[in-house]
PDB file of C-alpha atoms in Angstrom:
ATOM      1  CA  MET K  33     -37.184 134.919 160.574  1.00 95.00           C
ATOM      2  CA  LEU K  34     -40.347 134.014 158.708  1.00 95.00           C
ATOM      3  CA  THR K  35     -43.638 135.728 158.004  1.00 95.00           C
ATOM      4  CA  ALA K  36     -46.864 133.976 158.979  1.00 94.00           C
ATOM      5  CA  ASN K  37     -47.304 132.842 155.354  1.00 95.00           C
ATOM      6  CA  GLY K  38     -43.813 131.268 155.208  1.00 93.00           C
ATOM      7  CA  GLN K  39     -41.790 134.000 153.457  1.00 94.00           C
ATOM      8  CA  GLN K  40     -38.202 133.972 154.749  1.00 94.00           C
ATOM      9  CA  LEU K  41     -37.036 137.464 155.697  1.00 94.00           C
ATOM     10  CA  GLY K  42     -33.504 136.506 156.717  1.00 93.00           C
ATOM     11  CA  ILE K  43     -31.448 135.205 159.600  1.00 94.00           C
ATOM     12  CA  VAL K  44     -31.450 137.164 162.853  1.00 94.00           C
ATOM     13  CA  ASP K  45     -27.912 138.482 163.287  1.00 92.00           C
ATOM     14  CA  ASP K  46     -28.528 140.874 166.153  1.00 91.00           C
ATOM     15  CA  VAL K  47     -31.298 141.819 168.575  1.00 90.00           C
ATOM     16  CA  TYR K  48     -31.634 145.409 169.772  1.00 88.00           C
ATOM     17  CA  PHE K  49     -32.866 146.346 173.235  1.00 90.00           C
ATOM     18  CA  ASP K  50     -34.132 149.615 174.718  1.00 85.00           C
ATOM     19  CA  GLN K  51     -31.369 150.920 177.004  1.00 80.00           C
ATOM     20  CA  ASN K  52     -33.843 152.534 179.367  1.00 83.00           C
ATOM     21  CA  LEU K  53     -36.144 149.530 179.704  1.00 74.00           C
ATOM     22  CA  GLY K  54     -33.487 146.836 179.976  1.00 72.00           C
ATOM     23  CA  ILE K  55     -34.754 143.670 178.334  1.00 77.00           C
ATOM     24  CA  LYS K  56     -37.428 145.159 176.018  1.00 86.00           C
ATOM     25  CA  VAL K  57     -36.617 144.189 172.420  1.00 88.00           C
ATOM     26  CA  ILE K  58     -37.044 147.079 169.961  1.00 90.00           C
ATOM     27  CA  GLY K  59     -35.995 145.365 166.730  1.00 92.00           C
ATOM     28  CA  TYR K  60     -33.941 142.820 164.829  1.00 93.00           C
ATOM     29  CA  GLU K  61     -31.056 143.052 162.387  1.00 93.00           C
ATOM     30  CA  LEU K  62     -31.390 140.479 159.607  1.00 93.00           C
ATOM     31  CA  THR K  63     -28.811 139.032 157.235  1.00 92.00           C
ATOM     32  CA  GLU K  64     -29.068 136.851 154.160  1.00 90.00           C
ATOM     33  CA  GLY K  65     -25.397 135.861 154.314  1.00 89.00           C
ATOM     34  CA  PHE K  66     -21.940 137.396 153.986  1.00 89.00           C
ATOM     35  CA  ILE K  67     -22.033 138.070 150.234  1.00 88.00           C
ATOM     36  CA  SER K  68     -25.509 139.591 150.423  1.00 86.00           C
ATOM     37  CA  ASP K  69     -24.380 141.779 153.350  1.00 83.00           C
ATOM     38  CA  LEU K  70     -21.552 143.158 151.199  1.00 85.00           C
ATOM     39  CA  LYS K  71     -23.682 143.692 148.102  1.00 86.00           C
ATOM     40  CA  GLU K  72     -27.029 144.774 149.545  1.00 83.00           C
ATOM     41  CA  GLY K  73     -26.423 145.385 153.245  1.00 85.00           C
ATOM     42  CA  ARG K  74     -28.343 144.054 156.197  1.00 90.00           C
ATOM     43  CA  LYS K  75     -31.970 144.791 157.002  1.00 92.00           C
ATOM     44  CA  TRP K  76     -33.560 146.225 160.134  1.00 92.00           C
ATOM     45  CA  LEU K  77     -37.002 145.158 161.323  1.00 93.00           C
ATOM     46  CA  PRO K  78     -38.580 147.240 164.093  1.00 92.00           C
ATOM     47  CA  LEU K  79     -40.380 145.058 166.628  1.00 91.00           C
ATOM     48  CA  PRO K  80     -43.792 144.153 165.156  1.00 92.00           C
ATOM     49  CA  GLU K  81     -46.984 144.103 167.245  1.00 91.00           C
ATOM     50  CA  SER K  82     -46.960 140.300 167.399  1.00 92.00           C
ATOM     51  CA  VAL K  83     -44.025 137.914 167.382  1.00 93.00           C
ATOM     52  CA  THR K  84     -44.010 134.162 167.887  1.00 94.00           C
ATOM     53  CA  VAL K  85     -40.655 132.782 168.971  1.00 91.00           C
ATOM     54  CA  GLY K  86     -40.193 129.118 168.195  1.00 90.00           C
ATOM     55  CA  GLU K  87     -37.297 126.736 168.659  1.00 91.00           C
ATOM     56  CA  ASP K  88     -35.977 127.258 165.121  1.00 92.00           C
ATOM     57  CA  ALA K  89     -37.762 130.387 163.874  1.00 94.00           C
ATOM     58  CA  ILE K  90     -39.251 133.735 164.759  1.00 94.00           C
ATOM     59  CA  ILE K  91     -42.606 134.244 163.065  1.00 95.00           C
ATOM     60  CA  VAL K  92     -43.881 137.747 162.366  1.00 96.00           C
ATOM     61  CA  PRO K  93     -46.982 139.120 160.572  1.00 95.00           C
ATOM     62  CA  VAL K  94     -46.994 139.121 156.751  1.00 94.00           C
ATOM     63  CA  HIS K  95     -46.843 142.935 156.504  1.00 93.00           C
ATOM     64  CA  CYS K  96     -43.376 142.901 158.136  1.00 93.00           C
ATOM     65  CA  GLN K  97     -41.913 142.119 154.723  1.00 90.00           C
ATOM     66  CA  ASP K  98     -42.830 145.699 153.752  1.00 91.00           C
ATOM     67  CA  ALA K  99     -41.497 147.119 157.038  1.00 88.00           C
ATOM     68  CA  LEU K 100     -37.880 146.017 156.443  1.00 89.00           C
ATOM     69  CA  GLU K 101     -35.447 148.930 156.359  1.00 84.00           C
ATOM     70  CA  ASP K 102     -31.819 149.123 155.247  1.00 82.00           C
ATOM     71  CA  SER K 103     -29.511 149.088 158.251  1.00 72.00           C
ATOM     72  CA  PHE K 104     -26.279 149.393 156.277  1.00 50.00           C
ATOM     73  CA  ILE K 105     -25.835 150.742 152.771  1.00 48.00           C
ATOM     74  CA  PRO K 106     -22.614 149.477 151.161  1.00 46.00           C
ATOM     75  CA  LYS K 107     -20.277 152.024 149.594  1.00 47.00           C
ATOM     76  CA  GLU K 108     -20.081 152.119 145.822  1.00 50.00           C
ATOM     77  CA  GLU K 109     -16.648 151.300 144.441  1.00 45.00           C
TER      78      GLU K 109
END
C-alpha cells in the first residue's frame, strides 16, 4: 500500500468487510514483515475516502499515513 506521493505504508495482510453489507470493505490490516509484526505489531487503516487499486499496489491519499492505528500491541517480555 502506497500513498499518492509514494510513501510505502506496508503490505496488505488482511482486508476487513462489513458483515451487514457483504462485500463493502471497511479497512485494511498492514504488515511490514514478520520481525516488525513481533516488535511493533501490525497497523490498521480504516477505508479512506478514495482508493485506487492497481495491479501491484493500492494507492491511498497522503493523509492516510497519519490515520494508521495499531491493530496489535506486542506484549513486553
